[in-house]
Amino acid sequence: MGLSSPLPAGRLTTDPWWRSAVVYQVYPRSFADADGDGIGDLRGILDHLDHIADLGVDVVWLSPVYRSPQDDNGYDISDYQDIDPMFGTLRDLDDLIAALHERGMRLVMDLVVNHTSDEHPWFEESRQGRDTATADWYIWRDPRPGFEGGTPGAEPNNWGSFFSGSAWQWVPERGQYYLHLFSRKQPDLNWENPEVRSAVFRMMGWWLDRGIDGFRMDVVNFLSKDPELPDGEVGPSGWGDGFPYFSYGPRIHDHLAEMRREVFDPRPGTYLTVGEMPGVTPEQGLRFTDSETGQLDMVFQFEHVSLDGEGSKWVHRPITVVDLKRSLARWQDALGTRGWNSLYWNNHDQPRVVSRWGDDGRFWYESATALATVLHLHRGTPYVYQGEELGMTNVDFQDIREFRDIESLNYYDAAVNQLGLDPDTVLAAMRRISRDNARAPMQWTDGEQAGFTSGRPWIDVNPNHSWLNAAAQRDDPTSVYAHYRMLIALRHSDPVVALGQFRLLLPEHPAIWAFEREHEGARAVVAANFTSEDVELALPETEGTRLLSTNYPDEGTPGLLRPWEARIHRT
Ligand code: TEU
């Protein structure tokens, strides 16, 4: 590390509060297992709250813990108002809310209301027939005219699902198909139906009144579909792309405005609302989060994490630091001072960033901390995904049997068994980009199962926990963890970091990611070397500044950035 201790002190008050906040995401299945069944749980989180609190974060975003058949690890919910027994009980959740609040942190829950589980009572009833109370709560359609239901080509349109295959499932007892943008066990709710909306709003209110502090809203830009559901353009998978007809549908702003009116406005809290929005454009992102006219506090967008896929995430398109910095800068410029962005490299859907865009070998520490520095010095709200604060890496999966994720397994099946692709090529793509890279257990210690469980973990631990683990880093001032603490403390204390305007420097430089933040005449300048070689750099913007931090043990030579060195200068 270097110049990053002592920790920057002091605490800004910003309005709204989340403008100086940092979020930590817990993926409960993989965080900590208290009862030895091999699956993480709420008690496990309670046991490790000091790890989160000591990092200094303000908000915990908890991925779904509701009752669920776990087809998509909890993103398929069968009871919105209960906790899955595998994770614990409502009492445990109340304890978690209280324990977080005691430590000055807030809890944001995942809200998955584009779809439910097919085992939700609403759907179990809806599938029975067209005269049931919830008959119209899902998106049901007749077979394509001239085709017999359940036969190839009879699907109401040609859309493919995100998890491979058709987006439609035939239900003989009802004589209709239902739409599922994700797995067959995740039928899409019909947001055109006012009864659906009010049931969802009531459920949200129930959670807020229980004491939670907001929602991260899963694929919330997909709620409104073009009612015509037209065929989409056919891609390499053989299925049509419905994206233009559901990603920013005609009534999306109405639905979110109604949600705000019905759920948030009548309540006294200062809640956080985050819209997870795959494929949203910067202009749309601004419309959703405009501080005067928007419906949500911040957007969680996908542009930068989609750059290295060619058409599909499984087909690799190598990218450069120029692609990355341009994408982030485009969003900084588009959202400006009116909108607000989430800043992230990692979550439960993305491979580990130090393996993806850093160097998880020789310059592991330097690149993990450089990526962190660059991200956390942008304007927006930084998100830390469990284990990122340790520099956790991708897992070197060897065999298809080591994977657990439905998206990955369905892709393998479709690619190998239907499209006839070479299994080794498919496995290589999965090793690079599969969501399971993020879902391997949190590495607490160098002991058995990385200290995650006393049982057999539901997915294998990464063997590198022998040296890469929380216990080894917690008290080490030169650790990745210490660097994250420093960055979080900086956001809390420095108005330039929390609020400053952004300007990209050297936009075409092939090795350096540099930018400036400015607030009321004060400036911060960040310069990071995104290569494993020394790079000479003269940056006039650093004149009149002092070096606040670097991820090397000494200041080095002026005008030279060492491999993956990331420097923060401040006036
Ligand atoms: O993900 C949104 C989404 O569009 C995913 O398909 C994502 O792009 C993909 O996982 C990347 O490979 C959200 C959740 O974060 C994800 O875990 C769920 O599977 C999905 O919604 C369905 O609820």
Coordinates of C-alpha atoms and ligand atoms in Angstrom, one line a residue:
M1 CA 0.0 0.0 0.0
G2 CA 1.6 3.2 0.7
L3 CA 0.3 6.6 1.7
S4 CA -3.1 5.5 2.5
S5 CA -2.9 5.5 6.3
P6 CA -4.0 7.0 8.6
L7 CA -7.5 6.8 7.4
P8 CA -9.1 10.1 6.2
A9 CA -11.2 11.3 9.1
G10 CA -14.5 13.3 9.3
R11 CA -17.9 12.7 8.0
L12 CA -19.8 14.8 5.5
T13 CA -23.5 15.3 5.6
T14 CA -24.9 15.2 2.0
D15 CA -28.4 15.7 0.8
P16 CA -29.7 13.1 0.0
W17 CA -27.6 11.0 2.4
W18 CA -26.8 8.3 -0.2
R19 CA -24.6 10.8 -2.2
S20 CA -21.8 10.1 0.2
A21 CA -22.6 6.4 0.8
V22 CA -21.0 3.1 -0.1
V23 CA -23.0 -0.1 -0.6
Y24 CA -21.9 -3.6 0.2
Q25 CA -23.6 -6.5 -1.5
V26 CA -24.1 -9.8 0.3
Y27 CA -25.0 -12.9 -1.7
P28 CA -26.4 -14.9 1.2
R29 CA -25.9 -18.4 -0.2
S30 CA -22.1 -17.8 -0.5
F31 CA -21.3 -15.5 2.4
A32 CA -21.2 -17.5 5.6
D33 CA -22.9 -20.7 6.8
A34 CA -23.8 -20.8 10.5
D35 CA -25.6 -24.1 10.6
G36 CA -23.3 -26.4 8.6
D37 CA -25.7 -27.3 5.8
G38 CA -23.2 -26.0 3.2
I39 CA -25.4 -23.0 2.3
G40 CA -24.9 -19.5 3.7
D41 CA -27.6 -18.0 5.9
L42 CA -28.8 -15.0 7.9
R43 CA -27.1 -16.1 11.1
G44 CA -23.8 -16.4 9.1
I45 CA -24.2 -12.8 8.1
L46 CA -24.9 -11.7 11.7
D47 CA -21.7 -13.6 12.8
H48 CA -19.6 -11.6 10.3
L49 CA -21.1 -8.1 10.7
D50 CA -17.9 -6.7 12.1
H51 CA -16.1 -7.5 8.8
I52 CA -18.7 -5.3 7.0
A53 CA -18.8 -2.6 9.6
D54 CA -15.0 -2.3 9.8
L55 CA -14.9 -1.7 6.1
G56 CA -16.9 1.4 6.8
V57 CA -19.8 0.9 4.4
D58 CA -23.2 2.5 4.9
V59 CA -25.6 0.1 3.3
V60 CA -25.9 -3.6 2.9
W61 CA -27.8 -4.9 -0.1
L62 CA -29.0 -8.4 0.5
S63 CA -29.7 -10.6 -2.5
P64 CA -33.0 -12.5 -2.1
V65 CA -33.6 -14.5 1.0
Y66 CA -37.4 -15.0 0.5
R67 CA -39.0 -18.4 0.2
S68 CA -37.9 -19.9 -3.1
P69 CA -37.5 -23.2 -4.9
Q70 CA -33.9 -21.8 -5.7
D71 CA -34.1 -22.4 -9.5
D72 CA -32.2 -19.1 -9.9
N73 CA -30.8 -19.0 -6.4
G74 CA -33.7 -17.0 -4.9
Y75 CA -34.5 -14.8 -7.9
D76 CA -37.5 -17.0 -8.2
I77 CA -39.7 -16.2 -5.3
S78 CA -42.7 -18.3 -4.1
D79 CA -43.5 -16.2 -1.0
Y80 CA -42.5 -12.5 -0.8
Q81 CA -43.3 -12.2 2.8
D82 CA -41.4 -15.1 4.3
I83 CA -37.7 -16.1 4.6
D84 CA -36.6 -19.4 3.0
P85 CA -35.9 -21.9 5.8
M86 CA -32.5 -22.5 4.3
F87 CA -31.6 -18.9 5.1
G88 CA -33.4 -18.7 8.5
T89 CA -36.6 -17.0 9.8
L90 CA -38.3 -13.6 9.8
R91 CA -36.9 -13.3 13.4
D92 CA -33.4 -13.6 12.1
L93 CA -34.1 -11.0 9.5
D94 CA -35.4 -8.6 12.2
D95 CA -32.2 -9.3 14.2
L96 CA -30.2 -8.4 11.1
I97 CA -32.1 -5.1 10.6
A98 CA -31.5 -4.3 14.3
A99 CA -27.9 -5.2 14.3
L100 CA -27.2 -3.2 11.1
H101 CA -29.1 -0.2 12.5
E102 CA -27.1 -0.4 15.8
R103 CA -23.9 -0.1 13.8
G104 CA -25.2 2.9 11.8
M105 CA -25.8 0.8 8.6
R106 CA -29.0 0.4 6.5
L107 CA -30.5 -2.7 4.9
V108 CA -31.7 -2.7 1.3
M109 CA -33.6 -5.8 0.1
D110 CA -33.8 -7.2 -3.4
L111 CA -37.1 -6.6 -5.1
V112 CA -37.8 -9.2 -7.8
V113 CA -41.2 -8.3 -9.3
N114 CA -40.7 -8.7 -13.0
H115 CA -41.5 -12.4 -12.3
T116 CA -42.3 -14.8 -9.5
S117 CA -41.6 -18.4 -9.1
D118 CA -43.9 -20.8 -10.9
E119 CA -44.5 -22.2 -7.4
H120 CA -45.9 -18.9 -6.2
P121 CA -49.6 -19.4 -5.3
W122 CA -50.5 -16.6 -7.7
F123 CA -49.1 -18.6 -10.5
E124 CA -50.3 -22.0 -9.3
E125 CA -53.8 -20.6 -9.5
S126 CA -53.3 -18.7 -12.7
R127 CA -52.2 -21.7 -14.6
Q128 CA -55.4 -23.6 -13.7
G129 CA -57.5 -21.7 -16.1
R130 CA -58.8 -18.5 -17.6
D131 CA -61.6 -18.0 -15.0
T132 CA -59.4 -18.0 -11.8
A133 CA -58.9 -15.0 -9.6
T134 CA -55.3 -14.5 -10.9
A135 CA -56.0 -15.6 -14.5
D136 CA -54.7 -12.4 -15.8
W137 CA -51.7 -11.9 -13.4
Y138 CA -49.2 -13.3 -15.8
I139 CA -48.5 -12.9 -19.5
W140 CA -50.6 -15.6 -21.2
R141 CA -51.0 -16.0 -25.0
D142 CA -52.6 -18.4 -27.4
P143 CA -50.4 -20.5 -29.8
R144 CA -49.4 -18.9 -33.0
P145 CA -52.4 -19.0 -35.4
G146 CA -52.3 -22.2 -37.5
F147 CA -50.1 -24.1 -35.0
E148 CA -51.1 -26.6 -32.4
G149 CA -50.0 -25.6 -28.8
G150 CA -46.9 -27.3 -27.6
T151 CA -45.5 -28.2 -31.0
P152 CA -42.4 -26.5 -32.4
G153 CA -43.1 -23.1 -33.8
A154 CA -46.4 -22.7 -32.0
E155 CA -44.9 -20.2 -29.4
P156 CA -46.8 -16.9 -29.5
N157 CA -43.6 -15.1 -30.7
N158 CA -40.0 -16.0 -31.4
W159 CA -38.3 -14.5 -28.3
G160 CA -35.5 -16.4 -26.7
S161 CA -35.1 -16.4 -22.9
F162 CA -32.0 -15.0 -21.2
F163 CA -31.4 -18.5 -19.9
S164 CA -31.5 -20.2 -23.4
G165 CA -34.4 -21.7 -25.3
S166 CA -37.8 -20.1 -26.0
A167 CA -39.2 -17.5 -23.7
W168 CA -42.6 -19.3 -23.7
Q169 CA -43.8 -22.3 -21.9
W170 CA -46.9 -24.3 -22.9
V171 CA -49.5 -25.2 -20.2
P172 CA -51.9 -27.9 -21.5
E173 CA -54.4 -27.5 -18.7
R174 CA -54.9 -23.8 -19.6
G175 CA -54.3 -24.3 -23.3
Q176 CA -52.0 -21.3 -23.4
Y177 CA -48.4 -20.2 -23.2
Y178 CA -46.9 -18.0 -20.5
L179 CA -43.9 -15.7 -21.0
H180 CA -40.7 -16.1 -19.0
L181 CA -37.8 -13.8 -19.9
F182 CA -35.6 -15.8 -17.5
S183 CA -36.0 -19.5 -16.6
R184 CA -39.2 -21.6 -17.2
K185 CA -39.7 -21.4 -13.4
Q186 CA -39.8 -17.6 -13.5
P187 CA -43.1 -16.5 -15.2
D188 CA -43.3 -12.8 -15.9
L189 CA -46.0 -10.9 -14.0
N190 CA -48.5 -8.8 -16.0
W191 CA -47.9 -5.3 -14.9
E192 CA -50.7 -4.1 -17.1
N193 CA -53.1 -5.5 -14.4
P194 CA -53.8 -3.0 -11.6
E195 CA -54.3 -5.9 -9.1
V196 CA -50.8 -7.1 -9.7
R197 CA -49.4 -3.6 -9.1
S198 CA -51.3 -3.1 -5.9
A199 CA -50.4 -6.5 -4.5
V200 CA -46.7 -5.7 -5.2
F201 CA -47.0 -2.2 -3.6
R202 CA -48.7 -3.7 -0.5
M203 CA -45.9 -6.2 -0.1
M204 CA -43.2 -3.4 -0.5
G205 CA -44.9 -1.4 2.2
W206 CA -45.0 -4.4 4.5
W207 CA -41.2 -4.6 4.2
L208 CA -40.6 -0.9 4.7
D209 CA -42.8 -0.9 7.8
R210 CA -40.8 -3.9 9.1
G211 CA -37.7 -1.6 9.1
I212 CA -35.8 -2.1 5.9
D213 CA -34.3 1.0 4.2
G214 CA -35.1 0.5 0.5
F215 CA -34.9 -1.8 -2.5
R216 CA -32.6 -2.8 -5.2
M217 CA -35.1 -3.5 -8.0
D218 CA -34.3 -6.5 -10.2
V219 CA -34.6 -5.9 -14.0
V220 CA -37.0 -3.1 -13.2
N221 CA -36.8 -1.6 -16.7
F222 CA -38.4 -4.8 -18.0
L223 CA -41.8 -4.4 -16.2
S224 CA -43.7 -2.8 -19.0
K225 CA -43.9 -4.8 -22.2
D226 CA -45.2 -3.7 -25.6
P227 CA -48.6 -5.4 -25.5
E228 CA -48.3 -6.6 -29.1
L229 CA -45.2 -8.7 -28.2
P230 CA -43.9 -8.6 -31.8
D231 CA -41.3 -11.1 -33.1
G232 CA -37.7 -9.9 -32.7
E233 CA -34.7 -10.1 -34.9
V234 CA -33.3 -13.6 -35.0
G235 CA -29.7 -13.9 -33.6
P236 CA -27.0 -16.7 -33.5
S237 CA -29.0 -18.7 -30.9
G238 CA -31.8 -19.1 -33.4
W239 CA -34.2 -17.2 -31.2
G240 CA -35.6 -13.7 -31.7
D241 CA -34.5 -10.7 -29.6
G242 CA -37.5 -9.3 -27.7
F243 CA -35.3 -6.6 -26.0
P244 CA -36.7 -3.6 -28.0
Y245 CA -40.2 -4.6 -26.8
F246 CA -39.6 -5.0 -23.1
S247 CA -36.5 -3.1 -22.0
Y248 CA -38.1 0.3 -22.0
G249 CA -41.8 -0.4 -22.5
P250 CA -44.5 2.2 -23.0
R251 CA -45.7 2.4 -19.4
I252 CA -42.4 1.9 -17.5
H253 CA -42.3 5.5 -16.2
D254 CA -46.0 5.3 -15.2
H255 CA -45.5 2.1 -13.2
L256 CA -42.5 3.5 -11.4
A257 CA -44.2 6.8 -10.7
E258 CA -47.2 5.0 -9.3
M259 CA -44.9 2.9 -7.1
R260 CA -43.3 6.0 -5.8
R261 CA -46.7 7.6 -5.0
E262 CA -48.1 4.5 -3.4
V263 CA -45.2 3.1 -1.6
F264 CA -42.5 5.7 -0.8
D265 CA -44.1 9.1 -0.7
P266 CA -46.6 8.3 2.0
R267 CA -43.9 6.9 4.4
P268 CA -41.6 9.0 6.5
G269 CA -38.3 7.2 5.8
T270 CA -35.4 8.4 3.6
Y271 CA -35.3 5.2 1.5
L272 CA -32.9 4.1 -1.2
T273 CA -34.3 3.0 -4.5
V274 CA -31.9 1.4 -7.0
G275 CA -33.0 0.4 -10.5
E276 CA -31.2 -2.5 -11.9
M277 CA -31.6 -1.9 -15.6
P278 CA -29.9 -4.1 -18.2
G279 CA -29.4 -2.4 -21.5
V280 CA -30.6 1.0 -20.4
T281 CA -29.1 4.0 -22.3
P282 CA -27.5 7.0 -20.6
E283 CA -30.5 9.1 -21.7
Q284 CA -33.0 6.7 -20.2
G285 CA -30.9 6.4 -17.1
L286 CA -31.2 10.2 -16.6
R287 CA -34.9 10.1 -17.1
F288 CA -35.2 7.4 -14.4
T289 CA -33.0 9.2 -11.9
D290 CA -33.4 13.0 -12.6
S291 CA -33.4 14.5 -9.1
E292 CA -36.4 16.7 -10.2
T293 CA -38.5 14.5 -12.4
G294 CA -37.1 10.9 -12.0
Q295 CA -38.8 8.0 -10.2
L296 CA -35.7 6.3 -8.7
D297 CA -32.6 7.4 -6.7
M298 CA -30.0 5.7 -8.9
V299 CA -29.6 3.5 -11.9
F300 CA -27.5 0.3 -11.9
Q301 CA -26.6 0.0 -15.6
F302 CA -24.8 -2.6 -17.7
E303 CA -22.9 -0.8 -20.4
H304 CA -19.3 -1.4 -19.1
V305 CA -19.9 -5.0 -18.2
S306 CA -21.3 -5.8 -21.6
L307 CA -18.3 -4.4 -23.6
D308 CA -16.3 -7.6 -23.7
G309 CA -19.1 -9.7 -25.2
E310 CA -19.8 -9.9 -29.0
G311 CA -23.6 -10.1 -29.3
S312 CA -23.7 -12.5 -26.3
K313 CA -21.6 -12.6 -23.1
W314 CA -20.3 -16.0 -24.1
V315 CA -18.5 -14.7 -27.2
H316 CA -15.4 -12.8 -26.1
R317 CA -14.5 -9.4 -27.5
P318 CA -11.1 -8.3 -26.0
I319 CA -11.3 -4.7 -24.9
T320 CA -8.8 -2.0 -23.8
V321 CA -8.7 0.5 -21.1
V322 CA -9.8 3.1 -23.7
D323 CA -13.2 1.2 -24.1
L324 CA -13.7 1.0 -20.3
K325 CA -12.8 4.6 -19.5
R326 CA -14.9 6.0 -22.4
S327 CA -17.9 4.0 -21.2
L328 CA -17.7 5.2 -17.6
A329 CA -17.1 8.8 -18.8
R330 CA -20.0 8.7 -21.1
W331 CA -22.3 7.9 -18.2
Q332 CA -20.6 10.6 -16.0
D333 CA -21.3 13.2 -18.7
A334 CA -24.9 12.0 -19.5
L335 CA -26.1 11.9 -15.9
G336 CA -24.2 15.1 -15.0
T337 CA -25.4 16.8 -11.9
R338 CA -29.1 15.8 -12.3
G339 CA -28.9 12.0 -12.5
W340 CA -27.1 9.5 -10.3
N341 CA -25.3 6.3 -11.1
S342 CA -24.2 3.1 -9.3
L343 CA -20.5 2.4 -9.6
Y344 CA -19.6 -1.3 -9.7
W345 CA -17.2 -3.8 -11.1
N346 CA -18.7 -6.9 -9.5
N347 CA -21.8 -8.5 -8.3
H348 CA -23.3 -12.0 -8.2
D349 CA -23.8 -12.0 -12.0
Q350 CA -20.3 -10.9 -13.1
P351 CA -16.9 -12.7 -13.0
R352 CA -14.3 -11.2 -10.6
V353 CA -12.9 -8.0 -11.9
V354 CA -9.2 -8.6 -10.9
S355 CA -9.3 -11.6 -13.2
R356 CA -11.4 -10.0 -15.9
W357 CA -9.7 -6.6 -16.4
G358 CA -6.8 -6.7 -13.9
D359 CA -3.9 -9.1 -13.5
D360 CA -4.7 -11.8 -11.1
G361 CA -1.1 -13.2 -11.3
R362 CA 2.0 -11.1 -10.8
F363 CA 0.3 -7.8 -10.2
W364 CA -2.7 -9.1 -8.3
Y365 CA -2.5 -6.6 -5.4
E366 CA -1.6 -3.6 -7.6
S367 CA -4.3 -4.3 -10.2
A368 CA -7.1 -5.0 -7.6
T369 CA -6.3 -1.8 -5.8
A370 CA -5.9 0.2 -9.1
L371 CA -9.4 -1.0 -10.3
A372 CA -10.8 -0.1 -6.9
T373 CA -9.2 3.4 -6.9
V374 CA -10.5 4.3 -10.3
L375 CA -14.0 3.1 -9.6
H376 CA -14.3 4.7 -6.2
L377 CA -13.1 8.1 -7.4
H378 CA -15.9 8.4 -10.0
R379 CA -19.1 10.3 -9.3
G380 CA -21.9 8.0 -8.1
T381 CA -22.4 5.4 -5.4
P382 CA -19.8 2.7 -5.2
Y383 CA -20.8 -0.9 -4.7
V384 CA -18.5 -3.5 -3.1
Y385 CA -19.5 -7.1 -3.8
Q386 CA -18.5 -9.6 -1.1
G387 CA -14.9 -10.7 -1.4
E388 CA -14.0 -7.8 -3.8
E389 CA -12.6 -6.0 -0.8
L390 CA -10.1 -9.0 -0.5
G391 CA -9.3 -9.0 -4.2
M392 CA -11.0 -12.4 -4.7
T393 CA -10.4 -13.9 -8.2
N394 CA -12.2 -16.1 -10.7
V395 CA -12.2 -19.8 -9.9
D396 CA -10.3 -22.1 -12.2
F397 CA -13.3 -24.4 -12.9
Q398 CA -12.1 -27.6 -14.7
D399 CA -15.3 -29.5 -15.3
I400 CA -18.9 -28.9 -16.2
R401 CA -19.9 -30.7 -13.0
E402 CA -18.4 -27.9 -10.9
F403 CA -20.9 -25.3 -12.2
R404 CA -24.2 -24.6 -10.4
D405 CA -25.7 -21.6 -12.1
I406 CA -28.8 -22.1 -14.3
E407 CA -27.7 -19.5 -16.9
S408 CA -24.4 -21.3 -17.3
L409 CA -25.7 -24.8 -17.3
N410 CA -28.5 -24.0 -19.8
Y411 CA -26.1 -22.3 -22.0
Y412 CA -23.8 -25.3 -22.0
D413 CA -26.6 -27.6 -22.9
A414 CA -27.9 -25.3 -25.7
A415 CA -24.4 -24.6 -27.1
V416 CA -23.1 -28.2 -27.0
N417 CA -26.2 -30.3 -27.5
Q418 CA -28.3 -28.0 -29.8
L419 CA -25.8 -25.8 -31.7
G420 CA -23.1 -28.5 -31.7
L421 CA -20.3 -26.2 -30.5
D422 CA -17.0 -27.7 -29.2
P423 CA -17.4 -28.5 -25.4
D424 CA -13.9 -27.3 -24.6
T425 CA -14.6 -24.0 -26.2
V426 CA -17.9 -23.7 -24.3
L427 CA -16.2 -24.6 -21.0
A428 CA -13.5 -22.0 -21.7
A429 CA -16.1 -19.3 -22.1
M430 CA -17.8 -20.4 -18.9
R431 CA -14.5 -20.3 -17.0
R432 CA -14.0 -16.7 -18.2
I433 CA -17.5 -15.2 -17.7
S434 CA -19.8 -17.5 -15.7
R435 CA -21.7 -16.1 -12.8
D436 CA -20.4 -19.0 -10.6
N437 CA -17.0 -17.1 -10.5
A438 CA -18.7 -14.6 -8.2
R439 CA -20.7 -17.3 -6.3
A440 CA -17.8 -19.4 -4.9
P441 CA -17.8 -19.1 -1.1
M442 CA -16.5 -16.0 0.7
Q443 CA -12.9 -16.7 1.8
W444 CA -12.7 -16.1 5.5
T445 CA -9.6 -18.1 6.5
D446 CA -7.0 -20.4 5.1
G447 CA -8.7 -23.4 6.9
E448 CA -11.2 -26.1 5.9
Q449 CA -13.6 -24.8 3.3
A450 CA -12.1 -21.3 3.7
G451 CA -14.0 -21.0 7.0
F452 CA -17.3 -20.7 5.0
T453 CA -18.9 -23.8 6.4
S454 CA -18.3 -26.7 8.7
G455 CA -20.1 -28.9 6.1
R456 CA -19.8 -29.4 2.4
P457 CA -20.3 -26.2 0.5
W458 CA -23.0 -26.1 -2.2
I459 CA -20.3 -24.9 -4.7
D460 CA -16.5 -25.5 -4.3
V461 CA -14.3 -23.0 -2.5
N462 CA -11.5 -21.5 -4.5
P463 CA -8.2 -23.2 -3.6
N464 CA -6.4 -19.9 -3.4
H465 CA -8.0 -19.3 0.0
S466 CA -4.8 -20.7 1.3
W467 CA -3.3 -17.2 0.9
L468 CA -6.2 -15.0 -0.2
N469 CA -8.6 -14.7 2.8
A470 CA -10.1 -12.2 5.2
A471 CA -8.1 -13.3 8.2
A472 CA -4.9 -12.6 6.5
Q473 CA -6.0 -9.1 5.4
R474 CA -8.0 -7.7 8.2
D475 CA -5.2 -6.3 10.3
D476 CA -2.7 -5.8 7.5
P477 CA -2.3 -2.1 6.6
T478 CA -0.9 -3.2 3.2
S479 CA -3.9 -5.3 2.2
V480 CA -6.5 -4.9 -0.5
Y481 CA -9.0 -4.7 2.4
A482 CA -7.1 -1.7 3.9
H483 CA -7.1 0.0 0.5
Y484 CA -10.9 -0.4 0.2
R485 CA -11.3 1.0 3.8
M486 CA -9.2 4.0 2.8
L487 CA -11.3 4.6 -0.4
I488 CA -14.6 4.4 1.6
A489 CA -13.3 6.8 4.3
L490 CA -12.3 9.2 1.5
R491 CA -15.9 9.2 0.1
H492 CA -17.3 9.9 3.5
S493 CA -14.9 12.8 4.3
D494 CA -14.0 14.5 1.0
P495 CA -16.6 16.6 -0.7
V496 CA -14.6 16.5 -3.9
V497 CA -14.9 12.7 -4.0
A498 CA -18.6 12.6 -3.0
L499 CA -19.9 15.5 -5.0
G500 CA -17.2 16.8 -7.5
Q501 CA -17.9 17.2 -11.2
F502 CA -16.0 14.7 -13.4
R503 CA -13.7 15.3 -16.4
L504 CA -11.9 12.6 -18.2
L505 CA -8.2 13.4 -19.0
L506 CA -6.2 11.8 -21.8
P507 CA -9.2 10.0 -23.3
E508 CA -7.1 8.3 -26.0
H509 CA -4.1 7.2 -23.9
P510 CA -3.8 3.5 -24.4
A511 CA -2.4 2.7 -20.9
I512 CA -3.4 5.4 -18.5
W513 CA -6.9 6.0 -16.9
A514 CA -6.8 9.6 -15.7
F515 CA -9.5 12.0 -14.7
E516 CA -10.2 15.0 -12.5
R517 CA -13.0 15.8 -10.0
E518 CA -13.7 19.4 -9.1
H519 CA -15.9 20.8 -6.3
E520 CA -16.1 24.5 -5.3
G521 CA -12.6 25.2 -6.6
A522 CA -11.0 22.1 -5.0
R523 CA -9.7 19.3 -7.2
A524 CA -8.7 15.7 -7.1
V525 CA -6.7 14.1 -10.0
V526 CA -6.5 10.4 -10.4
A527 CA -4.0 8.6 -12.7
A528 CA -3.7 4.9 -13.0
N529 CA -1.5 2.7 -15.1
F530 CA -3.6 -0.1 -16.6
T531 CA -0.6 -2.1 -17.8
S532 CA 2.1 -4.3 -16.3
E533 CA 4.9 -2.0 -17.5
D534 CA 6.3 1.3 -16.3
V535 CA 4.6 4.2 -18.1
E536 CA 6.0 7.7 -18.4
L537 CA 3.3 10.3 -17.8
A538 CA 3.4 14.1 -17.6
L539 CA 0.0 15.3 -16.3
P540 CA -0.2 19.1 -16.0
E541 CA -3.4 18.8 -14.0
T542 CA -1.4 17.5 -11.0
E543 CA 0.5 20.8 -10.7
G544 CA -0.3 22.5 -7.4
T545 CA -1.5 19.2 -5.9
R546 CA -0.1 16.8 -3.3
L547 CA 0.0 13.1 -3.6
L548 CA -2.8 11.8 -1.3
S549 CA -2.4 8.1 -2.0
T550 CA -0.7 5.5 -4.2
N551 CA -1.0 1.7 -4.1
Y552 CA 2.9 1.4 -3.9
P553 CA 4.9 1.5 -0.6
D554 CA 6.7 4.8 -1.6
E555 CA 6.1 7.9 -3.7
G556 CA 8.2 6.6 -6.6
T557 CA 9.6 8.9 -9.3
P558 CA 7.7 11.9 -10.5
G559 CA 6.5 11.5 -14.1
L560 CA 6.5 7.7 -13.9
L561 CA 3.7 5.3 -13.1
R562 CA 4.7 1.8 -12.1
P563 CA 2.8 -1.3 -13.2
W564 CA -0.9 -0.9 -12.1
E565 CA 0.1 2.1 -10.0
A566 CA -2.9 4.3 -9.1
R567 CA -2.3 7.7 -7.7
I568 CA -4.7 10.2 -6.2
H569 CA -3.6 13.8 -6.1
R570 CA -5.5 16.5 -4.3
T571 CA -5.2 20.3 -4.2
Ligands
TEU1 O1 -30.1 -10.0 -13.5 C1 -30.4 -9.3 -14.7 C2 -30.1 -9.9 -16.0 O2 -30.4 -9.4 -17.0 C3 -29.2 -11.1 -16.0 O3 -29.6 -11.8 -17.1 C4 -27.8 -10.7 -16.1 O4 -27.7 -9.9 -17.2 C5 -27.1 -12.0 -16.3 O5 -27.1 -12.7 -15.1 C6 -25.7 -11.7 -16.7 O6 -25.1 -12.9 -17.1 C7 -31.0 -10.1 -12.5 C8 -30.3 -10.8 -11.3 O7 -29.2 -10.0 -10.9 C9 -29.9 -12.1 -11.7 O8 -29.2 -12.8 -10.8 C10 -31.2 -12.9 -12.1 O9 -30.8 -14.2 -12.6 C11 -32.0 -12.2 -13.1 O10 -32.2 -10.8 -12.8 C12 -33.4 -12.7 -13.0 O11 -34.1 -12.4 -11.9

